[in-house]
Amino acid sequence: MNPKVSIVVVVDVIGALSDGTLRNGNLCMIDDGEQSTGQGTPELCTVVQPGQVVTWSALAVDLQTPVEIKSITFLDPDAEAGDAEAGDAEAGDAEAGDAEAGDAAHAPERTEGAAGTGNAGARSERSGPGPERNGHAPGRHNPELEVWSGVVPHLAPGVAHQYRLEVQMYEGEHSTLHIASPALMCQ
């Protein structure tokens, strides 16, 4: 078993902001897992093992466009995925289906740098340099180096645990979009 699984979220920021959705080919997800399904789609189901570290990072198709993961929230298994995705352009719509933060996989940690470090299981909010201007942060802020990570707890095997992935592009009223179709699944 590889001790780490990396998930890359690739966003066509111009398309997503124009369409107001991460669907329509505006987002693809890829991981380095051996048995994952849905590679290259928003429906990526990453096969994991308890104890593995899962990392998420975001890249924009246009490398000059800022995009970053704003949050990852695991959904209540009883919640309908469609309910969690209602209102793609309005980031706050799925709060009722959010799982409680507790273990690291349910509360990935956002870290600066190429590797996830810090207190496993802690939920960290947006950190880094101050306010952004024209969609770009001042100084040496590089969103491509921001990584969210978490340790997979013991989960029921064969059950897809969907999560809500929220990405931030530039700033403004409609700059945060989300999707609730990706999942982690223990073997």
Tab-separated table of C-alpha atoms in Angstrom:
chain	number	residue	atom	x	y	z
A	1	MET	CA	0.000	0.000	0.000
A	2	ASN	CA	1.274	3.433	-0.944
A	3	PRO	CA	1.193	5.584	2.223
A	4	LYS	CA	-0.079	8.612	0.279
A	5	VAL	CA	-2.701	9.281	-2.407
A	6	SER	CA	-2.580	12.590	-4.284
A	7	ILE	CA	-5.650	14.124	-5.895
A	8	VAL	CA	-5.258	16.973	-8.377
A	9	VAL	CA	-8.238	19.205	-9.136
A	10	VAL	CA	-7.870	20.851	-12.562
A	11	VAL	CA	-10.188	23.816	-13.190
A	12	ASP	CA	-10.975	25.746	-16.356
A	13	VAL	CA	-11.500	28.964	-14.400
A	14	ILE	CA	-12.660	31.041	-17.376
A	15	GLY	CA	-15.214	28.373	-18.355
A	16	ALA	CA	-16.372	27.838	-14.776
A	17	LEU	CA	-16.885	31.539	-14.109
A	18	SER	CA	-18.587	32.035	-17.489
A	19	ASP	CA	-20.932	29.043	-17.004
A	20	GLY	CA	-21.385	29.541	-13.250
A	21	THR	CA	-20.672	25.839	-12.687
A	22	LEU	CA	-17.856	23.350	-12.291
A	23	ARG	CA	-19.740	20.966	-14.589
A	24	ASN	CA	-19.742	21.158	-18.411
A	25	GLY	CA	-16.085	20.121	-18.608
A	26	ASN	CA	-14.898	22.944	-16.344
A	27	LEU	CA	-13.406	20.608	-13.722
A	28	CYS	CA	-11.581	17.316	-13.866
A	29	MET	CA	-10.095	15.344	-11.001
A	30	ILE	CA	-7.195	12.930	-11.238
A	31	ASP	CA	-5.471	10.833	-8.601
A	32	ASP	CA	-2.516	8.486	-8.492
A	33	GLY	CA	-4.514	5.639	-6.968
A	34	GLU	CA	-4.375	2.270	-8.661
A	35	GLN	CA	-8.071	1.297	-8.523
A	36	SER	CA	-9.883	4.633	-8.590
A	37	THR	CA	-12.781	5.216	-10.948
A	38	GLY	CA	-13.986	8.345	-12.734
A	39	GLN	CA	-10.493	9.617	-13.541
A	40	GLY	CA	-10.643	12.971	-15.358
A	41	THR	CA	-14.227	13.696	-14.268
A	42	PRO	CA	-15.933	15.437	-11.330
A	43	GLU	CA	-17.132	11.973	-10.230
A	44	LEU	CA	-13.689	10.723	-9.176
A	45	CYS	CA	-13.973	7.936	-6.600
A	46	THR	CA	-10.564	7.487	-4.996
A	47	VAL	CA	-9.929	4.051	-3.501
A	48	VAL	CA	-8.071	4.388	-0.197
A	49	GLN	CA	-6.999	2.362	2.820
A	50	PRO	CA	-7.291	3.336	6.507
A	51	GLY	CA	-4.162	5.185	7.596
A	52	GLN	CA	-3.314	6.550	4.140
A	53	VAL	CA	-2.711	10.263	3.764
A	54	VAL	CA	-4.848	11.878	1.073
A	55	THR	CA	-3.738	15.217	-0.374
A	56	TRP	CA	-5.718	17.553	-2.615
A	57	SER	CA	-4.270	20.378	-4.699
A	58	ALA	CA	-5.787	22.622	-7.377
A	59	LEU	CA	-4.406	23.795	-10.702
A	60	ALA	CA	-5.909	26.113	-13.290
A	61	VAL	CA	-5.891	25.168	-16.986
A	62	ASP	CA	-4.707	28.725	-17.684
A	63	LEU	CA	-1.653	28.921	-15.440
A	64	GLN	CA	-2.036	32.691	-15.017
A	65	THR	CA	-5.448	32.314	-13.399
A	66	PRO	CA	-5.693	31.889	-9.616
A	67	VAL	CA	-7.609	28.925	-8.232
A	68	GLU	CA	-7.440	27.309	-4.830
A	69	ILE	CA	-9.366	24.843	-2.735
A	70	LYS	CA	-11.443	26.800	-0.251
A	71	SER	CA	-12.888	23.818	1.630
A	72	ILE	CA	-13.437	20.077	1.588
A	73	THR	CA	-16.371	18.816	3.632
A	74	PHE	CA	-17.425	15.198	3.844
A	75	LEU	CA	-21.166	14.780	3.453
A	76	ASP	CA	-23.558	12.940	5.688
A	77	PRO	CA	-24.014	9.516	4.052
A	78	ASP	CA	-27.795	9.937	4.380
A	79	ALA	CA	-27.808	13.285	2.508
A	80	GLU	CA	-28.695	13.346	-1.168
A	81	ALA	CA	-25.787	14.428	-3.391
A	82	GLY	CA	-28.178	16.513	-5.472
A	83	ASP	CA	-29.174	18.476	-2.378
A	84	ALA	CA	-25.537	19.258	-1.647
A	85	GLU	CA	-24.926	20.501	-5.191
A	86	ALA	CA	-27.952	22.752	-5.518
A	87	GLY	CA	-26.838	26.282	-6.328
A	88	ASP	CA	-23.336	25.782	-7.720
A	89	ALA	CA	-22.653	29.526	-7.649
A	90	GLU	CA	-23.848	29.918	-4.071
A	91	ALA	CA	-21.302	28.290	-1.799
A	92	GLY	CA	-23.386	28.204	1.377
A	93	ASP	CA	-26.262	26.045	0.138
A	94	ALA	CA	-25.025	22.631	1.333
A	95	GLU	CA	-24.282	23.379	4.958
A	96	ALA	CA	-27.108	21.145	6.231
A	97	GLY	CA	-25.506	18.039	4.727
A	98	ASP	CA	-22.016	18.662	6.086
A	99	ALA	CA	-20.465	16.020	8.293
A	100	GLU	CA	-18.996	16.999	11.620
A	101	ALA	CA	-15.269	17.624	11.724
A	102	GLY	CA	-13.484	15.151	13.913
A	103	ASP	CA	-11.009	12.858	12.276
A	104	ALA	CA	-8.517	14.023	9.698
A	105	ALA	CA	-10.332	12.639	6.676
A	106	HIS	CA	-13.449	14.572	7.608
A	107	ALA	CA	-11.490	17.759	8.214
A	108	PRO	CA	-8.573	17.970	5.809
A	109	GLU	CA	-5.879	20.348	6.846
A	110	ARG	CA	-4.830	23.146	4.574
A	111	THR	CA	-1.121	23.704	4.532
A	112	GLU	CA	1.290	25.944	2.697
A	113	GLY	CA	4.069	24.234	0.778
A	114	ALA	CA	4.427	21.068	-1.202
A	115	ALA	CA	3.719	18.665	1.650
A	116	GLY	CA	0.912	18.533	4.180
A	117	THR	CA	2.147	19.056	7.712
A	118	GLY	CA	0.665	20.180	10.982
A	119	ASN	CA	-1.918	18.874	13.409
A	120	ALA	CA	-3.755	15.935	11.891
A	121	GLY	CA	-7.465	16.250	12.375
A	122	ALA	CA	-7.456	20.012	12.804
A	123	ARG	CA	-9.598	22.073	10.497
A	124	SER	CA	-7.840	25.207	9.365
A	125	GLU	CA	-9.535	28.070	7.636
A	126	ARG	CA	-8.035	30.264	4.970
A	127	SER	CA	-4.520	31.240	5.867
A	128	GLY	CA	-1.728	32.977	4.094
A	129	PRO	CA	-1.114	36.539	3.031
A	130	GLY	CA	-3.652	39.329	3.370
A	131	PRO	CA	-6.373	40.451	0.965
A	132	GLU	CA	-6.066	39.771	-2.706
A	133	ARG	CA	-6.065	42.400	-5.433
A	134	ASN	CA	-7.361	41.696	-8.939
A	135	GLY	CA	-7.615	38.028	-8.031
A	136	HIS	CA	-3.955	37.749	-7.096
A	137	ALA	CA	-2.543	37.867	-3.608
A	138	PRO	CA	0.278	40.288	-2.889
A	139	GLY	CA	3.800	39.073	-2.436
A	140	ARG	CA	4.884	35.506	-3.106
A	141	HIS	CA	1.549	33.763	-2.543
A	142	ASN	CA	1.332	30.740	-4.857
A	143	PRO	CA	-1.989	28.848	-4.712
A	144	GLU	CA	-0.531	25.918	-6.661
A	145	LEU	CA	1.555	25.098	-3.582
A	146	GLU	CA	-1.400	24.958	-1.205
A	147	VAL	CA	-2.292	21.415	-0.256
A	148	TRP	CA	-5.189	20.041	1.760
A	149	SER	CA	-4.502	16.739	3.465
A	150	GLY	CA	-6.081	14.224	5.802
A	151	VAL	CA	-5.559	10.722	7.162
A	152	VAL	CA	-8.145	8.113	6.184
A	153	PRO	CA	-9.906	6.711	9.278
A	154	HIS	CA	-11.442	3.238	9.505
A	155	LEU	CA	-14.484	3.403	7.211
A	156	ALA	CA	-16.968	0.815	6.029
A	157	PRO	CA	-15.405	-0.945	3.024
A	158	GLY	CA	-17.092	-0.561	-0.349
A	159	VAL	CA	-19.047	2.563	0.639
A	160	ALA	CA	-18.374	5.770	-1.328
A	161	HIS	CA	-17.965	8.700	1.069
A	162	GLN	CA	-18.846	11.767	-0.988
A	163	TYR	CA	-17.397	15.150	-0.223
A	164	ARG	CA	-18.153	18.727	-1.139
A	165	LEU	CA	-15.207	20.375	-2.885
A	166	GLU	CA	-15.335	24.172	-2.905
A	167	VAL	CA	-12.917	26.135	-5.089
A	168	GLN	CA	-12.142	29.854	-5.030
A	169	MET	CA	-11.341	31.659	-8.273
A	170	TYR	CA	-10.459	35.349	-8.125
A	171	GLU	CA	-12.777	37.121	-5.696
A	172	GLY	CA	-16.292	38.437	-5.783
A	173	GLU	CA	-19.891	37.323	-5.399
A	174	HIS	CA	-19.768	34.346	-7.805
A	175	SER	CA	-16.082	33.417	-7.506
A	176	THR	CA	-16.620	30.397	-5.251
A	177	LEU	CA	-18.121	27.275	-6.817
A	178	HIS	CA	-18.557	23.765	-5.447
A	179	ILE	CA	-19.306	20.229	-6.477
A	180	ALA	CA	-20.395	17.311	-4.297
A	181	SER	CA	-19.814	14.326	-6.584
A	182	PRO	CA	-16.260	13.134	-5.767
A	183	ALA	CA	-15.764	10.454	-3.121
A	184	LEU	CA	-13.283	8.366	-1.155
A	185	MET	CA	-13.928	4.631	-0.793
A	186	CYS	CA	-12.108	2.105	1.376
A	187	GLN	CA	-11.500	-1.346	-0.058
